[in-house]
Short mmCIF file of C-alpha atoms in Angstrom, two decimals:
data_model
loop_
_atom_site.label_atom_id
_atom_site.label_comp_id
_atom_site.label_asym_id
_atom_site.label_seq_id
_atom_site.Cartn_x
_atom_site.Cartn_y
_atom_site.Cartn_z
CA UNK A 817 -18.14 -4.35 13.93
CA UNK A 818 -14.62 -4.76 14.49
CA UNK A 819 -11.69 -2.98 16.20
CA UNK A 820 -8.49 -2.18 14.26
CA UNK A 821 -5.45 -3.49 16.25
CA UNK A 822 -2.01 -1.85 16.36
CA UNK A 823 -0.84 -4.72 18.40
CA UNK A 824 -1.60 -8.31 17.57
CA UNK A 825 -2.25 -10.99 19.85
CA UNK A 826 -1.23 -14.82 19.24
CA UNK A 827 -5.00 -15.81 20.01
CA UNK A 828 -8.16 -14.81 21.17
CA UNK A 829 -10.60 -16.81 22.90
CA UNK A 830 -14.24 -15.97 23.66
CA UNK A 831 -17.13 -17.44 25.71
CA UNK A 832 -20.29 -16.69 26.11
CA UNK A 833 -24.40 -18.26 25.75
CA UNK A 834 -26.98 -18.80 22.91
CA UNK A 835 -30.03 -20.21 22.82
CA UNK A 836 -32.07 -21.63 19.49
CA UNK A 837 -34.94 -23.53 18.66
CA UNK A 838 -34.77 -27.25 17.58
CA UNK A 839 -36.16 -27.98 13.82
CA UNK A 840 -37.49 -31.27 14.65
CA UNK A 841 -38.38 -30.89 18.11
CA UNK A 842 -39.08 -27.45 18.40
CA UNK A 843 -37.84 -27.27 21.57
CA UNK A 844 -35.27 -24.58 22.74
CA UNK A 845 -31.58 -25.54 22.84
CA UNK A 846 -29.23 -23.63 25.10
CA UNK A 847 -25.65 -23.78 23.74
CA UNK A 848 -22.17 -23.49 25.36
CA UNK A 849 -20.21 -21.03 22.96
CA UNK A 850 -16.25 -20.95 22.68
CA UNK A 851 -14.60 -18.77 20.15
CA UNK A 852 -10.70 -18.73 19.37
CA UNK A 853 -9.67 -17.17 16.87
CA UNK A 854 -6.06 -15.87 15.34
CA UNK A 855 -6.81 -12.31 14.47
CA UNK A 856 -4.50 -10.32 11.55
CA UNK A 857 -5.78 -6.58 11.72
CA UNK A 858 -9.33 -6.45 13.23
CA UNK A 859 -10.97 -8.14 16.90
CA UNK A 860 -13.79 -8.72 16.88
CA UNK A 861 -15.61 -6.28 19.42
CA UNK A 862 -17.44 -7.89 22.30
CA UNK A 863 -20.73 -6.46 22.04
CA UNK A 864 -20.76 -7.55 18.64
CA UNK A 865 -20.36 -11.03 19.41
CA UNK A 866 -22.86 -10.85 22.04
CA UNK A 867 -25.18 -10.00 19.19
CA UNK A 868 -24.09 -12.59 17.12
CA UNK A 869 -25.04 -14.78 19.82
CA UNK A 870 -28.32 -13.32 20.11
CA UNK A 871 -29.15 -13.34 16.84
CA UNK A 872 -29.96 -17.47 17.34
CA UNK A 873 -32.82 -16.60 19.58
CA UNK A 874 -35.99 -18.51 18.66
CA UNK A 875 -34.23 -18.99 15.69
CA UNK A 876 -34.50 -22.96 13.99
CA UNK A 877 -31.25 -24.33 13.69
CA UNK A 878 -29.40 -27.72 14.02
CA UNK A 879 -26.41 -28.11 16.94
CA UNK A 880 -24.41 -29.09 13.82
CA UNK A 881 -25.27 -25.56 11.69
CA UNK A 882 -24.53 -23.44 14.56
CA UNK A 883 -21.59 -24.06 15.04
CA UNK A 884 -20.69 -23.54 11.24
CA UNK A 885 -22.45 -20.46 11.08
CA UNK A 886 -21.29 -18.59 13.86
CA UNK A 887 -17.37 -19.46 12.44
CA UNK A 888 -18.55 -18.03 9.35
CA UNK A 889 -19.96 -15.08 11.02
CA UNK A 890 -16.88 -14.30 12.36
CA UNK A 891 -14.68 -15.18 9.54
CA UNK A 892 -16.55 -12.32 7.41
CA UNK A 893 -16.64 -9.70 10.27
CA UNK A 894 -12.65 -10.23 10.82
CA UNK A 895 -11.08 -12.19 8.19
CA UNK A 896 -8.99 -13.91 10.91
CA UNK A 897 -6.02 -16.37 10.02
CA UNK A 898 -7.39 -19.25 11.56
CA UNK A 899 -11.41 -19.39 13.80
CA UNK A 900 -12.58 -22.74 15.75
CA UNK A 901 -16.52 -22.32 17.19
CA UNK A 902 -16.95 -24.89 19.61
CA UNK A 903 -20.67 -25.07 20.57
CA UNK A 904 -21.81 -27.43 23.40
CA UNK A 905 -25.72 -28.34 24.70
CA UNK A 906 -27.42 -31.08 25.97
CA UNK A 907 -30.20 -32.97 24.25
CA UNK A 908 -32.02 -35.46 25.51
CA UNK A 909 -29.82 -36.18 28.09
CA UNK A 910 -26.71 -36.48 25.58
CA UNK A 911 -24.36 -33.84 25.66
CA UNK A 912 -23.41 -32.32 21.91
CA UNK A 913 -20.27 -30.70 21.57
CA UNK A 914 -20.02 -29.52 17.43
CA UNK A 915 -16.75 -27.62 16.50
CA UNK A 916 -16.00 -25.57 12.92
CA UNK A 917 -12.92 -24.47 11.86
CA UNK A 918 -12.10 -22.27 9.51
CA UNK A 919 -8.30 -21.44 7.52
CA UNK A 920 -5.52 -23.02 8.62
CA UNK A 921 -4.06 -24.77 11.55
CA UNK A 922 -3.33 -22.64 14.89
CA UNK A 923 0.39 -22.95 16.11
CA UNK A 924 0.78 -25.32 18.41
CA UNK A 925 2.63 -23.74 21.69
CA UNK A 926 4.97 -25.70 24.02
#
């Protein structure tokens, strides 16, 4: 679900927490999630990213796919101009940080 703006904003940035399950370990990952996104007409609502988020629960997927997915996600709920997904967890004692980005470039303030 989305919200139909009558003002636009520059950018939109979002952060919140998932959780999935590792294919190869099966263990659970808990994952860091920051949204920014360059919105046209629609936001995305808030409670609907929550459940995007939740959605990953004891769900198998690699660091490298969430990420990806979640930009997708996001992409066809809004059709924004420009969406990053950084998603950030530790594994093993090594920190993962795996960013998607979808359309083109943000502008680049100064």
């Amino acid at each position: 679900m989305s919200i139909r703006l009558s003002k636009r904003p520059s950018r939109v940035k979002l952060r919140g927490r998932a959780e999935a399950v590792c294919p190869v370990s099966k263990t659970v990952d808990e994952y860091v999630v920051e949204v920014e996104y360059v919105p046209r007409e629609h936001a995305l609502l808030i409670e609907e990213f929550e459940k995007i988020l939740e959605s990953y629960r004891g769900r198998e997927i690699f660091h490298e796919e969430l990420a990806v997915d979640i930009a997708e996600r996001i992409r066809n709920a809004i059709s924004p101009a420009y969406v990053k997904v950084v998603a950030r967890s530790t594994y093993r004692g090594v920190e993962v940080e795996v960013t998607a980005e979808i359309g083109g470039q943000p502008t680049i303030y100064i």
